[in-house]
Amino acid sequence: MVREGIVLDHKISKEGLEVDKAKVSVIEKLLMPINVKGIRSFLGHAGFYRSNQTKKGTENQVADHLSRLNDGKADKLEEQIKDAFPDEQLFVITIAIAPWYADIANYIVSGILPNNMSSQQRNRFIHDCKYYLWDEPYLFKRCPDQIIRRCVPEGEIRVILEHCHSSPYRGHYARVRTAAKILQSGFYWPNISKDSHSFVSGCDRC
């Protein structure tokens, strides 16, 4: 129904893809910039239109505008433009740490065993993996009481301990009761009892 049209500054028709001539004429009328900021902007536009032109000859005049500069001016222009940004700094480096269950999840998903395992460790690992279920992005464990609980990465453990022990509605229970509250809430990690003991021991109120 539509024989031709302009899409993203390009003319599309049965003849193929062409740069919109109206846009080209605007660039042709631009004055040569005299400051670094203007030059960078101009270079960006000129490079864009040079890479997107589909015809040879006079229609490339705008894209080749830089070639009109004589050699002296071009050299001086290169000296003025600096690609270094001395104010750039790296403020934060984040290192991703794999959760304690990374090997288990990898084995369940891909069947790849961890490296450097003895045959006994390998057999034990494969046996233990039978109790885990992967439901992306979470790993769950079927515990001895047959309840399925979500495996918690290290970054979430302290928050869970705080909620199950020292939040206003939890009552600052002892280690065993705090660990029981965590399990009742549907969370699991291998050292729940030990971590609960350490957390309760460090609670100022307790």
PDB file of C-alpha atoms in Angstrom:
ATOM      1  CA  MET A   1       0.000   0.000   0.000  1.00  0.00           C
ATOM      2  CA  VAL A   2       2.866   2.395   0.840  1.00  0.00           C
ATOM      3  CA  ARG A   3       5.337   2.756  -2.015  1.00  0.00           C
ATOM      4  CA  GLU A   4       8.005   4.631  -0.062  1.00  0.00           C
ATOM      5  CA  GLY A   5       8.570   6.213   3.338  1.00  0.00           C
ATOM      6  CA  ILE A   6      11.077   7.613   5.811  1.00  0.00           C
ATOM      7  CA  VAL A   7      12.183   5.344   8.665  1.00  0.00           C
ATOM      8  CA  LEU A   8      14.997   6.326  11.069  1.00  0.00           C
ATOM      9  CA  ASP A   9      16.222   9.066   8.721  1.00  0.00           C
ATOM     10  CA  HIS A  10      16.374   6.656   5.752  1.00  0.00           C
ATOM     11  CA  LYS A  11      14.196   6.591   2.665  1.00  0.00           C
ATOM     12  CA  ILE A  12      12.840   3.124   1.931  1.00  0.00           C
ATOM     13  CA  SER A  13      11.367   2.366  -1.493  1.00  0.00           C
ATOM     14  CA  LYS A  14      11.477  -0.219  -4.266  1.00  0.00           C
ATOM     15  CA  GLU A  15      14.830   1.305  -5.237  1.00  0.00           C
ATOM     16  CA  GLY A  16      16.318   0.204  -1.922  1.00  0.00           C
ATOM     17  CA  LEU A  17      17.624   2.052   1.169  1.00  0.00           C
ATOM     18  CA  GLU A  18      18.763   5.678   0.832  1.00  0.00           C
ATOM     19  CA  VAL A  19      19.659   8.431   3.266  1.00  0.00           C
ATOM     20  CA  ASP A  20      16.893  11.028   3.570  1.00  0.00           C
ATOM     21  CA  LYS A  21      18.004  13.928   1.345  1.00  0.00           C
ATOM     22  CA  ALA A  22      16.275  16.440   3.589  1.00  0.00           C
ATOM     23  CA  LYS A  23      18.600  15.436   6.432  1.00  0.00           C
ATOM     24  CA  VAL A  24      21.624  15.618   4.160  1.00  0.00           C
ATOM     25  CA  SER A  25      20.756  19.153   3.050  1.00  0.00           C
ATOM     26  CA  VAL A  26      20.601  20.264   6.683  1.00  0.00           C
ATOM     27  CA  ILE A  27      24.119  18.949   7.305  1.00  0.00           C
ATOM     28  CA  GLU A  28      25.391  20.595   4.103  1.00  0.00           C
ATOM     29  CA  LYS A  29      24.346  23.995   5.374  1.00  0.00           C
ATOM     30  CA  LEU A  30      26.191  23.627   8.695  1.00  0.00           C
ATOM     31  CA  LEU A  31      29.077  26.007   9.253  1.00  0.00           C
ATOM     32  CA  MET A  32      32.458  24.536  10.078  1.00  0.00           C
ATOM     33  CA  PRO A  33      32.722  24.385  13.917  1.00  0.00           C
ATOM     34  CA  ILE A  34      35.562  26.234  15.623  1.00  0.00           C
ATOM     35  CA  ASN A  35      35.600  24.637  19.104  1.00  0.00           C
ATOM     36  CA  VAL A  36      36.418  21.099  20.202  1.00  0.00           C
ATOM     37  CA  LYS A  37      32.867  20.296  21.332  1.00  0.00           C
ATOM     38  CA  GLY A  38      31.449  21.403  17.996  1.00  0.00           C
ATOM     39  CA  ILE A  39      34.092  19.468  16.081  1.00  0.00           C
ATOM     40  CA  ARG A  40      33.300  16.256  17.988  1.00  0.00           C
ATOM     41  CA  SER A  41      29.605  16.681  17.192  1.00  0.00           C
ATOM     42  CA  PHE A  42      30.335  17.410  13.552  1.00  0.00           C
ATOM     43  CA  LEU A  43      32.622  14.405  13.232  1.00  0.00           C
ATOM     44  CA  GLY A  44      29.886  12.208  14.638  1.00  0.00           C
ATOM     45  CA  HIS A  45      27.306  13.427  12.094  1.00  0.00           C
ATOM     46  CA  ALA A  46      29.691  13.307   9.171  1.00  0.00           C
ATOM     47  CA  GLY A  47      30.871   9.805  10.021  1.00  0.00           C
ATOM     48  CA  PHE A  48      27.274   8.626  10.354  1.00  0.00           C
ATOM     49  CA  TYR A  49      26.261   9.937   6.965  1.00  0.00           C
ATOM     50  CA  ARG A  50      29.435   8.702   5.315  1.00  0.00           C
ATOM     51  CA  SER A  51      28.818   5.162   6.574  1.00  0.00           C
ATOM     52  CA  ASN A  52      25.151   5.268   5.567  1.00  0.00           C
ATOM     53  CA  GLN A  53      25.377   6.841   2.070  1.00  0.00           C
ATOM     54  CA  THR A  54      24.315   4.397  -0.712  1.00  0.00           C
ATOM     55  CA  LYS A  55      25.222   6.422  -3.820  1.00  0.00           C
ATOM     56  CA  LYS A  56      28.510   7.693  -5.204  1.00  0.00           C
ATOM     57  CA  GLY A  57      29.257  11.113  -6.647  1.00  0.00           C
ATOM     58  CA  THR A  58      27.880  14.478  -5.698  1.00  0.00           C
ATOM     59  CA  GLU A  59      25.592  13.168  -2.960  1.00  0.00           C
ATOM     60  CA  ASN A  60      28.666  12.340  -0.858  1.00  0.00           C
ATOM     61  CA  GLN A  61      29.653  16.002  -0.540  1.00  0.00           C
ATOM     62  CA  VAL A  62      28.396  16.337   3.003  1.00  0.00           C
ATOM     63  CA  ALA A  63      30.071  13.172   4.199  1.00  0.00           C
ATOM     64  CA  ASP A  64      33.358  14.307   2.642  1.00  0.00           C
ATOM     65  CA  HIS A  65      33.191  17.806   4.080  1.00  0.00           C
ATOM     66  CA  LEU A  66      36.229  17.164   6.239  1.00  0.00           C
ATOM     67  CA  SER A  67      38.333  16.504   3.143  1.00  0.00           C
ATOM     68  CA  ARG A  68      37.849  20.175   2.152  1.00  0.00           C
ATOM     69  CA  LEU A  69      40.173  21.203   4.947  1.00  0.00           C
ATOM     70  CA  ASN A  70      43.707  21.849   3.837  1.00  0.00           C
ATOM     71  CA  ASP A  71      46.475  19.782   5.392  1.00  0.00           C
ATOM     72  CA  GLY A  72      47.588  22.419   7.866  1.00  0.00           C
ATOM     73  CA  LYS A  73      44.131  22.916   9.330  1.00  0.00           C
ATOM     74  CA  ALA A  74      43.526  19.180   9.547  1.00  0.00           C
ATOM     75  CA  ASP A  75      46.747  18.638  11.518  1.00  0.00           C
ATOM     76  CA  LYS A  76      45.893  21.479  13.865  1.00  0.00           C
ATOM     77  CA  LEU A  77      42.406  20.036  14.326  1.00  0.00           C
ATOM     78  CA  GLU A  78      43.850  16.651  15.342  1.00  0.00           C
ATOM     79  CA  GLU A  79      46.062  18.294  17.958  1.00  0.00           C
ATOM     80  CA  GLN A  80      43.091  20.078  19.537  1.00  0.00           C
ATOM     81  CA  ILE A  81      40.967  16.965  19.942  1.00  0.00           C
ATOM     82  CA  LYS A  82      42.001  14.866  22.941  1.00  0.00           C
ATOM     83  CA  ASP A  83      40.571  11.420  23.489  1.00  0.00           C
ATOM     84  CA  ALA A  84      41.782  11.153  27.099  1.00  0.00           C
ATOM     85  CA  PHE A  85      39.413  11.989  29.947  1.00  0.00           C
ATOM     86  CA  PRO A  86      41.576  12.717  33.033  1.00  0.00           C
ATOM     87  CA  ASP A  87      38.556  12.984  35.351  1.00  0.00           C
ATOM     88  CA  GLU A  88      37.451   9.421  34.721  1.00  0.00           C
ATOM     89  CA  GLN A  89      37.784   7.188  37.808  1.00  0.00           C
ATOM     90  CA  LEU A  90      36.769   3.700  38.779  1.00  0.00           C
ATOM     91  CA  PHE A  91      34.699   4.063  41.952  1.00  0.00           C
ATOM     92  CA  VAL A  92      33.321   0.578  42.635  1.00  0.00           C
ATOM     93  CA  ILE A  93      34.503  -2.901  41.787  1.00  0.00           C
ATOM     94  CA  THR A  94      31.943  -5.618  42.424  1.00  0.00           C
ATOM     95  CA  ILE A  95      33.152  -9.194  42.638  1.00  0.00           C
ATOM     96  CA  ALA A  96      30.482 -11.825  42.174  1.00  0.00           C
ATOM     97  CA  ILE A  97      30.832 -14.660  44.683  1.00  0.00           C
ATOM     98  CA  ALA A  98      29.185 -17.943  43.813  1.00  0.00           C
ATOM     99  CA  PRO A  99      26.689 -19.197  46.426  1.00  0.00           C
ATOM    100  CA  TRP A 100      27.442 -22.323  48.454  1.00  0.00           C
ATOM    101  CA  TYR A 101      25.097 -24.348  46.240  1.00  0.00           C
ATOM    102  CA  ALA A 102      26.638 -23.339  42.886  1.00  0.00           C
ATOM    103  CA  ASP A 103      28.159 -26.794  42.237  1.00  0.00           C
ATOM    104  CA  ILE A 104      24.862 -28.499  43.056  1.00  0.00           C
ATOM    105  CA  ALA A 105      22.886 -26.235  40.706  1.00  0.00           C
ATOM    106  CA  ASN A 106      25.455 -26.703  37.927  1.00  0.00           C
ATOM    107  CA  TYR A 107      25.269 -30.482  38.264  1.00  0.00           C
ATOM    108  CA  ILE A 108      21.472 -30.562  38.253  1.00  0.00           C
ATOM    109  CA  VAL A 109      21.223 -28.277  35.215  1.00  0.00           C
ATOM    110  CA  SER A 110      24.144 -29.513  33.110  1.00  0.00           C
ATOM    111  CA  GLY A 111      25.397 -32.746  34.682  1.00  0.00           C
ATOM    112  CA  ILE A 112      28.869 -31.253  35.182  1.00  0.00           C
ATOM    113  CA  LEU A 113      30.688 -32.460  38.309  1.00  0.00           C
ATOM    114  CA  PRO A 114      33.013 -30.181  40.289  1.00  0.00           C
ATOM    115  CA  ASN A 115      36.736 -30.585  39.682  1.00  0.00           C
ATOM    116  CA  ASN A 116      39.262 -32.090  42.098  1.00  0.00           C
ATOM    117  CA  MET A 117      36.938 -34.625  43.731  1.00  0.00           C
ATOM    118  CA  SER A 118      37.948 -38.080  44.837  1.00  0.00           C
ATOM    119  CA  SER A 119      35.735 -40.985  43.747  1.00  0.00           C
ATOM    120  CA  GLN A 120      34.272 -41.165  47.263  1.00  0.00           C
ATOM    121  CA  GLN A 121      33.490 -37.423  47.301  1.00  0.00           C
ATOM    122  CA  ARG A 122      31.988 -37.681  43.822  1.00  0.00           C
ATOM    123  CA  ASN A 123      29.658 -40.496  44.860  1.00  0.00           C
ATOM    124  CA  ARG A 124      28.589 -38.608  47.987  1.00  0.00           C
ATOM    125  CA  PHE A 125      27.998 -35.435  45.968  1.00  0.00           C
ATOM    126  CA  ILE A 126      25.819 -37.229  43.401  1.00  0.00           C
ATOM    127  CA  HIS A 127      23.860 -38.891  46.217  1.00  0.00           C
ATOM    128  CA  ASP A 128      23.230 -35.550  47.978  1.00  0.00           C
ATOM    129  CA  CYS A 129      22.115 -33.870  44.758  1.00  0.00           C
ATOM    130  CA  LYS A 130      19.084 -36.183  44.633  1.00  0.00           C
ATOM    131  CA  TYR A 131      17.508 -34.096  47.389  1.00  0.00           C
ATOM    132  CA  TYR A 132      17.777 -30.810  45.499  1.00  0.00           C
ATOM    133  CA  LEU A 133      15.409 -29.313  42.910  1.00  0.00           C
ATOM    134  CA  TRP A 134      16.222 -26.499  40.485  1.00  0.00           C
ATOM    135  CA  ASP A 135      13.436 -24.073  39.604  1.00  0.00           C
ATOM    136  CA  GLU A 136      15.187 -21.127  37.987  1.00  0.00           C
ATOM    137  CA  PRO A 137      16.365 -18.883  39.547  1.00  0.00           C
ATOM    138  CA  TYR A 138      16.043 -20.791  42.841  1.00  0.00           C
ATOM    139  CA  LEU A 139      17.371 -24.046  44.236  1.00  0.00           C
ATOM    140  CA  PHE A 140      15.226 -26.009  46.699  1.00  0.00           C
ATOM    141  CA  LYS A 141      16.036 -28.894  49.030  1.00  0.00           C
ATOM    142  CA  ARG A 142      13.763 -31.713  50.115  1.00  0.00           C
ATOM    143  CA  CYS A 143      14.651 -31.916  53.808  1.00  0.00           C
ATOM    144  CA  PRO A 144      14.416 -35.032  56.054  1.00  0.00           C
ATOM    145  CA  ASP A 145      10.962 -33.905  57.256  1.00  0.00           C
ATOM    146  CA  GLN A 146       9.898 -34.026  53.555  1.00  0.00           C
ATOM    147  CA  ILE A 147       9.342 -30.262  53.455  1.00  0.00           C
ATOM    148  CA  ILE A 148      10.853 -28.492  50.447  1.00  0.00           C
ATOM    149  CA  ARG A 149      12.749 -25.339  51.427  1.00  0.00           C
ATOM    150  CA  ARG A 150      14.503 -22.658  49.387  1.00  0.00           C
ATOM    151  CA  CYS A 151      18.301 -22.689  49.522  1.00  0.00           C
ATOM    152  CA  VAL A 152      19.559 -19.321  50.702  1.00  0.00           C
ATOM    153  CA  PRO A 153      22.799 -17.722  49.403  1.00  0.00           C
ATOM    154  CA  GLU A 154      25.218 -16.173  51.865  1.00  0.00           C
ATOM    155  CA  GLY A 155      24.064 -12.631  51.129  1.00  0.00           C
ATOM    156  CA  GLU A 156      20.562 -13.298  52.499  1.00  0.00           C
ATOM    157  CA  ILE A 157      21.494 -15.228  55.657  1.00  0.00           C
ATOM    158  CA  ARG A 158      21.968 -12.314  58.050  1.00  0.00           C
ATOM    159  CA  VAL A 159      18.664 -10.693  57.074  1.00  0.00           C
ATOM    160  CA  ILE A 160      16.827 -13.962  57.706  1.00  0.00           C
ATOM    161  CA  LEU A 161      18.548 -14.389  61.079  1.00  0.00           C
ATOM    162  CA  GLU A 162      17.535 -10.871  62.097  1.00  0.00           C
ATOM    163  CA  HIS A 163      13.910 -11.445  61.148  1.00  0.00           C
ATOM    164  CA  CYS A 164      13.680 -14.854  62.820  1.00  0.00           C
ATOM    165  CA  HIS A 165      15.439 -13.789  66.033  1.00  0.00           C
ATOM    166  CA  SER A 166      15.451 -10.092  66.764  1.00  0.00           C
ATOM    167  CA  SER A 167      12.536  -8.569  64.874  1.00  0.00           C
ATOM    168  CA  PRO A 168       9.795  -7.102  67.144  1.00  0.00           C
ATOM    169  CA  TYR A 169       7.483 -10.098  66.676  1.00  0.00           C
ATOM    170  CA  ARG A 170      10.074 -12.886  67.148  1.00  0.00           C
ATOM    171  CA  GLY A 171      10.997 -12.506  70.827  1.00  0.00           C
ATOM    172  CA  HIS A 172      14.794 -13.096  70.876  1.00  0.00           C
ATOM    173  CA  TYR A 173      14.629 -16.845  71.219  1.00  0.00           C
ATOM    174  CA  ALA A 174      17.676 -19.035  71.849  1.00  0.00           C
ATOM    175  CA  ARG A 175      19.738 -20.781  69.173  1.00  0.00           C
ATOM    176  CA  VAL A 176      17.578 -23.883  68.754  1.00  0.00           C
ATOM    177  CA  ARG A 177      14.309 -21.941  68.590  1.00  0.00           C
ATOM    178  CA  THR A 178      15.769 -19.405  66.167  1.00  0.00           C
ATOM    179  CA  ALA A 179      16.980 -22.207  63.860  1.00  0.00           C
ATOM    180  CA  ALA A 180      13.524 -23.803  64.079  1.00  0.00           C
ATOM    181  CA  LYS A 181      11.908 -20.485  63.069  1.00  0.00           C
ATOM    182  CA  ILE A 182      14.164 -20.310  60.005  1.00  0.00           C
ATOM    183  CA  LEU A 183      13.149 -23.804  58.921  1.00  0.00           C
ATOM    184  CA  GLN A 184       9.482 -23.036  59.586  1.00  0.00           C
ATOM    185  CA  SER A 185       9.817 -19.999  57.323  1.00  0.00           C
ATOM    186  CA  GLY A 186      10.878 -22.273  54.465  1.00  0.00           C
ATOM    187  CA  PHE A 187      14.598 -21.455  54.252  1.00  0.00           C
ATOM    188  CA  TYR A 188      17.614 -23.753  54.231  1.00  0.00           C
ATOM    189  CA  TRP A 189      21.405 -23.574  54.266  1.00  0.00           C
ATOM    190  CA  PRO A 190      23.888 -26.144  55.626  1.00  0.00           C
ATOM    191  CA  ASN A 191      25.028 -24.258  58.744  1.00  0.00           C
ATOM    192  CA  ILE A 192      21.723 -22.986  60.100  1.00  0.00           C
ATOM    193  CA  SER A 193      22.399 -24.244  63.645  1.00  0.00           C
ATOM    194  CA  LYS A 194      25.949 -22.885  63.798  1.00  0.00           C
ATOM    195  CA  ASP A 195      25.008 -19.510  62.299  1.00  0.00           C
ATOM    196  CA  SER A 196      22.025 -19.196  64.661  1.00  0.00           C
ATOM    197  CA  HIS A 197      24.313 -19.845  67.641  1.00  0.00           C
ATOM    198  CA  SER A 198      26.808 -17.180  66.484  1.00  0.00           C
ATOM    199  CA  PHE A 199      24.066 -14.657  65.804  1.00  0.00           C
ATOM    200  CA  VAL A 200      22.317 -15.200  69.164  1.00  0.00           C
ATOM    201  CA  SER A 201      25.667 -15.014  70.993  1.00  0.00           C
ATOM    202  CA  GLY A 202      26.334 -11.622  69.414  1.00  0.00           C
ATOM    203  CA  CYS A 203      22.886 -10.161  70.150  1.00  0.00           C
ATOM    204  CA  ASP A 204      23.261  -7.234  72.573  1.00  0.00           C
ATOM    205  CA  ARG A 205      19.769  -7.621  74.010  1.00  0.00           C
ATOM    206  CA  CYS A 206      20.190 -11.338  74.658  1.00  0.00           C
TER     207      CYS A 206
END
